[in-house]
Amino acid sequence: MSSFPLSASHSPFLPVGFEDKKAALLRHIAGSERLGAVRPASQFEARPSPEMLSSGIAAVDAIIGGFPRGCLTEICGPASSGKTSLVIATIAATTRRAETCVLIDASDSFDPASGAAAGLDFSKLLWIRCGGHKMSPHARAGTPMPPNSIFPPNSIFMEARTPLRLRSGQALPTFKLEQVLKTTDLILQSGGFGLVVLDLAGIPETFARRIPLASWFRFQHVIEPTKTALLVVSESPRTQSCAGLVIKLCSKPSAVSYQPSGKPSHAQILEGMRLQAEVVRSRLERRPMQSVTAAFETQAVRAR
């Protein structure tokens, strides 16, 4: 059996000349120019906090500080949990600061009357309808809205539609989802918007699961160097690790109502809803041990 020659002045488990070779190696590394350019982690500057965009709801801003610009934020929750109310409040607050917003409405569910009640400036909103409905008489490009419309007189309603050319064996919802993703990509690439909202709440769960993770990574990569805040609205989390902030709306809102005078005892008039928002994940700061929640109320809009 072979053996190493040992030195009595060193550890019995180290070969002769080990310390000399070690010292020579350390001197070589210390003299390397590349190593001199390497900075220790303690000397790196902390990543600056992103600029925040107000949600328009004080209780929500108190727990998240607003929606981060240059980041993807996801708002999820079941039906009637307050997702649309939070989105409309955010768009209204952004348009009041004279910033242009984009709403990509995948299911054509946006109610302009609710937006008007929230103080939304429609002249600063680009509403992209993806529901596939026919163009209304006043929805042609360059046609002003009628005087009795909720839209301001100087606003122009424009609707872009893509011809339905389905490939063999392709279902209509799948085709529409592809068009929604392509539209979002084009809007983000064009830039210049303070807020872009992608509303997927009306997309069936079966088709929403088919959105590839690469699409979310692409969206995040495009907006990262910009001042645009991207909000993705869905009924369940979709963006996974691509989202810098994930907010979940409570699944059991409580109604705020009152009994009108002179009406039967069982008659109630809905005034609004009490909702609750929870921060599920935030990459902006370390999440505390207990979940952070905020409660807020919405106001009912009377039908005309």
Short mmCIF file of C-alpha atoms in Angstrom, two decimals:
data_model
loop_
_atom_site.label_atom_id
_atom_site.label_comp_id
_atom_site.label_asym_id
_atom_site.label_seq_id
_atom_site.Cartn_x
_atom_site.Cartn_y
_atom_site.Cartn_z
CA MET A 1 0.00 0.00 0.00
CA SER A 2 1.42 3.40 -1.00
CA SER A 3 1.80 6.22 1.53
CA PHE A 4 2.64 9.95 1.55
CA PRO A 5 5.89 11.12 3.10
CA LEU A 6 4.95 12.96 6.30
CA SER A 7 6.67 15.80 8.09
CA ALA A 8 6.89 15.79 11.86
CA SER A 9 6.21 19.54 12.05
CA HIS A 10 2.82 19.28 10.36
CA SER A 11 -0.42 17.42 10.92
CA PRO A 12 0.05 13.69 10.34
CA PHE A 13 -2.81 13.79 7.81
CA LEU A 14 -1.30 16.42 5.45
CA PRO A 15 1.33 15.69 2.80
CA VAL A 16 4.74 17.31 2.88
CA GLY A 17 4.78 20.80 1.34
CA PHE A 18 1.02 21.37 1.73
CA GLU A 19 1.40 24.62 3.66
CA ASP A 20 3.86 26.00 1.10
CA LYS A 21 1.52 25.20 -1.78
CA LYS A 22 -1.39 26.73 0.10
CA ALA A 23 0.52 29.95 0.75
CA ALA A 24 1.63 30.14 -2.90
CA LEU A 25 -1.96 29.66 -4.09
CA LEU A 26 -3.28 32.40 -1.82
CA ARG A 27 -0.60 34.81 -3.06
CA HIS A 28 -1.55 34.01 -6.65
CA ILE A 29 -5.25 34.61 -5.98
CA ALA A 30 -4.54 37.86 -4.12
CA GLY A 31 -2.53 39.15 -7.08
CA SER A 32 -5.26 38.40 -9.62
CA GLU A 33 -6.74 41.47 -11.33
CA ARG A 34 -10.13 39.83 -11.68
CA LEU A 35 -10.34 39.18 -7.97
CA GLY A 36 -9.56 42.83 -7.27
CA ALA A 37 -12.68 43.85 -9.20
CA VAL A 38 -14.91 41.64 -7.04
CA ARG A 39 -16.69 43.55 -4.29
CA PRO A 40 -17.92 41.94 -1.09
CA ALA A 41 -21.66 41.77 -0.56
CA SER A 42 -21.46 44.33 2.24
CA GLN A 43 -20.36 46.99 -0.27
CA PHE A 44 -23.27 46.52 -2.68
CA GLU A 45 -25.95 49.19 -2.63
CA ALA A 46 -29.44 48.11 -1.66
CA ARG A 47 -31.89 47.93 -4.56
CA PRO A 48 -33.94 51.14 -4.53
CA SER A 49 -37.58 50.77 -3.67
CA PRO A 50 -39.87 51.17 -6.70
CA GLU A 51 -42.13 54.16 -7.09
CA MET A 52 -45.62 53.38 -5.85
CA LEU A 53 -48.98 54.00 -7.53
CA SER A 54 -51.89 54.75 -5.20
CA SER A 55 -54.81 52.33 -5.23
CA GLY A 56 -57.26 55.11 -4.43
CA ILE A 57 -58.32 53.30 -1.24
CA ALA A 58 -56.60 54.53 1.94
CA ALA A 59 -57.02 51.24 3.80
CA VAL A 60 -55.32 49.28 1.00
CA ASP A 61 -52.51 51.81 0.62
CA ALA A 62 -51.88 51.54 4.37
CA ILE A 63 -50.80 47.90 4.08
CA ILE A 64 -49.06 47.88 0.68
CA GLY A 65 -48.08 51.51 0.16
CA GLY A 66 -49.61 51.38 -3.32
CA PHE A 67 -48.93 49.29 -6.40
CA PRO A 68 -45.25 49.22 -7.45
CA ARG A 69 -44.34 50.69 -10.82
CA GLY A 70 -42.22 48.52 -13.08
CA CYS A 71 -43.68 45.42 -11.43
CA LEU A 72 -46.48 42.95 -12.03
CA THR A 73 -49.17 42.91 -9.34
CA GLU A 74 -51.86 40.25 -9.18
CA ILE A 75 -55.29 40.78 -7.63
CA CYS A 76 -57.18 37.53 -7.16
CA GLY A 77 -60.37 36.42 -5.49
CA PRO A 78 -63.69 34.71 -6.25
CA ALA A 79 -66.67 36.39 -7.85
CA SER A 80 -68.19 39.33 -5.93
CA SER A 81 -65.12 39.66 -3.71
CA GLY A 82 -64.34 43.27 -4.70
CA LYS A 83 -61.73 42.85 -7.45
CA THR A 84 -63.51 45.17 -9.87
CA SER A 85 -64.13 47.78 -7.16
CA LEU A 86 -60.42 47.88 -6.33
CA VAL A 87 -59.46 48.12 -10.00
CA ILE A 88 -61.92 50.93 -10.74
CA ALA A 89 -60.73 52.88 -7.71
CA THR A 90 -57.12 52.51 -8.86
CA ILE A 91 -57.89 53.58 -12.44
CA ALA A 92 -59.90 56.57 -11.21
CA ALA A 93 -57.09 57.69 -8.89
CA THR A 94 -54.53 57.34 -11.69
CA THR A 95 -56.58 59.28 -14.26
CA ARG A 96 -57.10 62.08 -11.73
CA ARG A 97 -53.32 62.51 -11.77
CA ALA A 98 -53.55 63.02 -15.57
CA GLU A 99 -51.90 59.65 -16.30
CA THR A 100 -53.16 57.50 -19.16
CA CYS A 101 -54.48 54.06 -18.24
CA VAL A 102 -55.29 50.95 -20.27
CA LEU A 103 -57.99 48.43 -19.37
CA ILE A 104 -57.76 45.17 -21.33
CA ASP A 105 -61.22 43.74 -20.70
CA ALA A 106 -61.03 40.07 -21.64
CA SER A 107 -64.69 39.32 -20.86
CA ASP A 108 -66.15 42.74 -21.72
CA SER A 109 -67.47 43.13 -18.17
CA PHE A 110 -66.45 46.71 -17.36
CA ASP A 111 -69.38 48.95 -16.41
CA PRO A 112 -68.78 52.58 -17.45
CA ALA A 113 -71.45 53.79 -15.01
CA SER A 114 -69.44 52.42 -12.08
CA GLY A 115 -66.34 54.11 -13.43
CA ALA A 116 -68.15 57.43 -13.75
CA ALA A 117 -69.44 57.14 -10.18
CA ALA A 118 -65.86 56.59 -8.98
CA GLY A 119 -64.71 59.78 -10.71
CA LEU A 120 -62.89 58.10 -13.59
CA ASP A 121 -61.66 60.44 -16.34
CA PHE A 122 -62.60 58.58 -19.53
CA SER A 123 -60.47 60.88 -21.68
CA LYS A 124 -57.44 59.27 -19.99
CA LEU A 125 -58.63 55.68 -20.38
CA LEU A 126 -58.03 53.29 -23.26
CA TRP A 127 -60.69 50.59 -22.90
CA ILE A 128 -59.91 47.52 -25.02
CA ARG A 129 -62.96 45.28 -25.27
CA CYS A 130 -62.23 41.64 -26.05
CA GLY A 131 -65.72 40.24 -25.65
CA GLY A 132 -66.41 39.96 -29.37
CA HIS A 133 -69.62 42.04 -29.34
CA LYS A 134 -70.70 43.99 -32.37
CA MET A 135 -69.65 47.58 -32.64
CA SER A 136 -72.29 50.01 -31.45
CA PRO A 137 -73.41 52.92 -33.67
CA HIS A 138 -71.42 55.36 -31.52
CA ALA A 139 -68.35 53.10 -31.17
CA ARG A 140 -66.77 53.74 -34.53
CA ALA A 141 -63.36 55.36 -34.60
CA GLY A 142 -63.55 59.16 -34.56
CA THR A 143 -67.24 59.30 -33.58
CA PRO A 144 -68.01 61.49 -30.52
CA MET A 145 -70.31 60.07 -27.87
CA PRO A 146 -73.90 61.40 -27.69
CA PRO A 147 -74.69 64.30 -25.31
CA ASN A 148 -76.51 62.08 -22.78
CA SER A 149 -73.58 59.66 -22.52
CA ILE A 150 -71.58 59.25 -19.31
CA PHE A 151 -68.42 59.82 -21.33
CA PRO A 152 -67.14 63.42 -21.42
CA PRO A 153 -68.00 65.40 -24.60
CA ASN A 154 -64.36 65.64 -25.73
CA SER A 155 -63.71 61.91 -25.46
CA ILE A 156 -63.63 59.63 -28.47
CA PHE A 157 -64.62 56.02 -28.15
CA MET A 158 -62.60 53.64 -30.29
CA GLU A 159 -62.97 49.90 -30.55
CA ALA A 160 -60.47 47.68 -32.37
CA ARG A 161 -61.67 44.31 -33.53
CA THR A 162 -59.71 41.44 -35.04
CA PRO A 163 -61.34 39.20 -37.67
CA LEU A 164 -62.10 35.75 -36.31
CA ARG A 165 -59.86 33.47 -38.33
CA LEU A 166 -59.70 30.27 -36.35
CA ARG A 167 -57.25 27.55 -37.12
CA SER A 168 -58.51 24.03 -37.65
CA GLY A 169 -59.65 22.53 -34.35
CA GLN A 170 -59.16 25.76 -32.37
CA ALA A 171 -61.92 26.78 -29.96
CA LEU A 172 -63.15 30.36 -29.77
CA PRO A 173 -62.16 30.91 -26.06
CA THR A 174 -58.63 29.71 -26.85
CA PHE A 175 -58.41 32.09 -29.79
CA LYS A 176 -59.69 34.99 -27.69
CA LEU A 177 -57.17 34.26 -24.95
CA GLU A 178 -54.34 34.38 -27.48
CA GLN A 179 -55.60 37.72 -28.75
CA VAL A 180 -55.75 39.07 -25.18
CA LEU A 181 -52.12 38.09 -24.55
CA LYS A 182 -50.96 39.56 -27.87
CA THR A 183 -52.83 42.79 -27.16
CA THR A 184 -51.24 43.04 -23.72
CA ASP A 185 -47.81 42.48 -25.19
CA LEU A 186 -48.31 45.24 -27.78
CA ILE A 187 -49.58 47.70 -25.17
CA LEU A 188 -46.65 47.06 -22.82
CA GLN A 189 -44.14 47.28 -25.66
CA SER A 190 -45.54 50.65 -26.79
CA GLY A 191 -45.01 52.17 -23.32
CA GLY A 192 -46.10 55.58 -22.10
CA PHE A 193 -48.92 54.34 -19.84
CA GLY A 194 -49.02 54.85 -16.09
CA LEU A 195 -51.27 51.85 -15.45
CA VAL A 196 -52.17 48.77 -17.49
CA VAL A 197 -54.90 46.45 -16.18
CA LEU A 198 -55.35 42.95 -17.61
CA ASP A 199 -58.75 41.71 -16.43
CA LEU A 200 -58.98 37.92 -16.76
CA ALA A 201 -61.73 37.48 -14.16
CA GLY A 202 -64.30 36.41 -16.75
CA ILE A 203 -62.06 33.86 -18.49
CA PRO A 204 -63.10 30.24 -17.75
CA GLU A 205 -60.74 28.45 -15.37
CA THR A 206 -59.98 25.77 -17.94
CA PHE A 207 -58.55 28.29 -20.39
CA ALA A 208 -56.91 30.57 -17.82
CA ARG A 209 -54.67 27.67 -16.75
CA ARG A 210 -53.28 27.46 -20.28
CA ILE A 211 -51.49 30.80 -20.09
CA PRO A 212 -47.80 29.86 -20.20
CA LEU A 213 -45.48 31.06 -17.45
CA ALA A 214 -43.22 32.49 -20.15
CA SER A 215 -45.89 35.10 -20.97
CA TRP A 216 -45.83 36.46 -17.41
CA PHE A 217 -42.03 36.52 -17.40
CA ARG A 218 -42.10 38.44 -20.67
CA PHE A 219 -44.59 41.01 -19.36
CA GLN A 220 -42.51 41.54 -16.21
CA HIS A 221 -39.31 41.88 -18.22
CA VAL A 222 -40.87 44.51 -20.52
CA ILE A 223 -42.20 46.80 -17.75
CA GLU A 224 -39.28 46.44 -15.33
CA PRO A 225 -37.32 49.48 -16.62
CA THR A 226 -40.48 51.60 -17.05
CA LYS A 227 -42.86 53.57 -14.83
CA THR A 228 -45.81 51.38 -15.78
CA ALA A 229 -47.70 49.39 -13.15
CA LEU A 230 -49.25 46.17 -14.47
CA LEU A 231 -52.28 44.78 -12.63
CA VAL A 232 -53.50 41.28 -13.47
CA VAL A 233 -56.99 40.47 -12.20
CA SER A 234 -57.98 36.81 -11.90
CA GLU A 235 -60.12 34.53 -9.80
CA SER A 236 -57.14 32.45 -8.65
CA PRO A 237 -53.36 33.08 -8.66
CA ARG A 238 -51.88 32.72 -12.16
CA THR A 239 -48.59 34.62 -12.37
CA GLN A 240 -46.71 32.53 -9.76
CA SER A 241 -43.21 33.87 -9.06
CA CYS A 242 -43.47 36.60 -11.72
CA ALA A 243 -45.65 38.80 -9.50
CA GLY A 244 -43.92 41.25 -7.21
CA LEU A 245 -47.11 41.64 -5.19
CA VAL A 246 -50.13 39.34 -4.81
CA ILE A 247 -53.33 40.56 -3.13
CA LYS A 248 -56.23 38.27 -2.35
CA LEU A 249 -59.73 39.62 -1.80
CA CYS A 250 -61.92 38.04 0.88
CA SER A 251 -64.32 35.38 -0.37
CA LYS A 252 -67.09 36.27 2.13
CA PRO A 253 -67.96 39.97 1.86
CA SER A 254 -70.77 41.35 4.01
CA ALA A 255 -73.51 43.58 2.63
CA VAL A 256 -74.32 47.05 3.95
CA SER A 257 -78.04 47.76 3.63
CA TYR A 258 -80.90 49.60 5.30
CA GLN A 259 -84.68 49.25 5.52
CA PRO A 260 -86.56 52.07 3.76
CA SER A 261 -89.45 53.67 5.59
CA GLY A 262 -92.93 52.62 4.58
CA LYS A 263 -91.72 49.38 3.03
CA PRO A 264 -92.20 45.77 4.14
CA SER A 265 -89.88 44.54 6.90
CA HIS A 266 -88.15 42.15 4.54
CA ALA A 267 -87.29 44.93 2.05
CA GLN A 268 -83.66 46.04 2.14
CA ILE A 269 -81.76 48.48 -0.07
CA LEU A 270 -78.13 47.64 -0.75
CA GLU A 271 -75.76 50.51 0.03
CA GLY A 272 -72.46 48.74 -0.49
CA MET A 273 -70.19 45.88 0.56
CA ARG A 274 -67.62 45.44 3.31
CA LEU A 275 -64.57 43.77 1.78
CA GLN A 276 -61.24 42.52 3.00
CA ALA A 277 -57.87 42.43 1.22
CA GLU A 278 -54.92 40.27 2.23
CA VAL A 279 -51.28 40.50 1.14
CA VAL A 280 -50.41 36.95 0.05
CA ARG A 281 -46.91 37.61 -1.25
CA SER A 282 -44.65 40.64 -1.57
CA ARG A 283 -41.12 40.72 -2.91
CA LEU A 284 -40.73 44.36 -1.94
CA GLU A 285 -40.21 43.57 1.72
CA ARG A 286 -40.14 40.57 4.02
CA ARG A 287 -43.61 39.40 4.82
CA PRO A 288 -44.45 39.45 8.57
CA MET A 289 -45.28 36.30 10.47
CA GLN A 290 -48.99 37.12 10.47
CA SER A 291 -50.92 37.90 7.30
CA VAL A 292 -51.56 41.58 6.64
CA THR A 293 -55.17 42.46 5.90
CA ALA A 294 -57.19 45.61 5.30
CA ALA A 295 -60.95 46.19 5.32
CA PHE A 296 -62.75 48.72 3.13
CA GLU A 297 -66.25 49.45 1.87
CA THR A 298 -67.69 49.92 -1.59
CA GLN A 299 -70.71 52.00 -2.56
CA ALA A 300 -73.55 50.64 -4.65
CA VAL A 301 -74.32 52.35 -7.97
CA ARG A 302 -78.02 52.79 -8.80
CA ALA A 303 -79.14 51.59 -12.20
CA ARG A 304 -80.53 54.30 -14.46
#
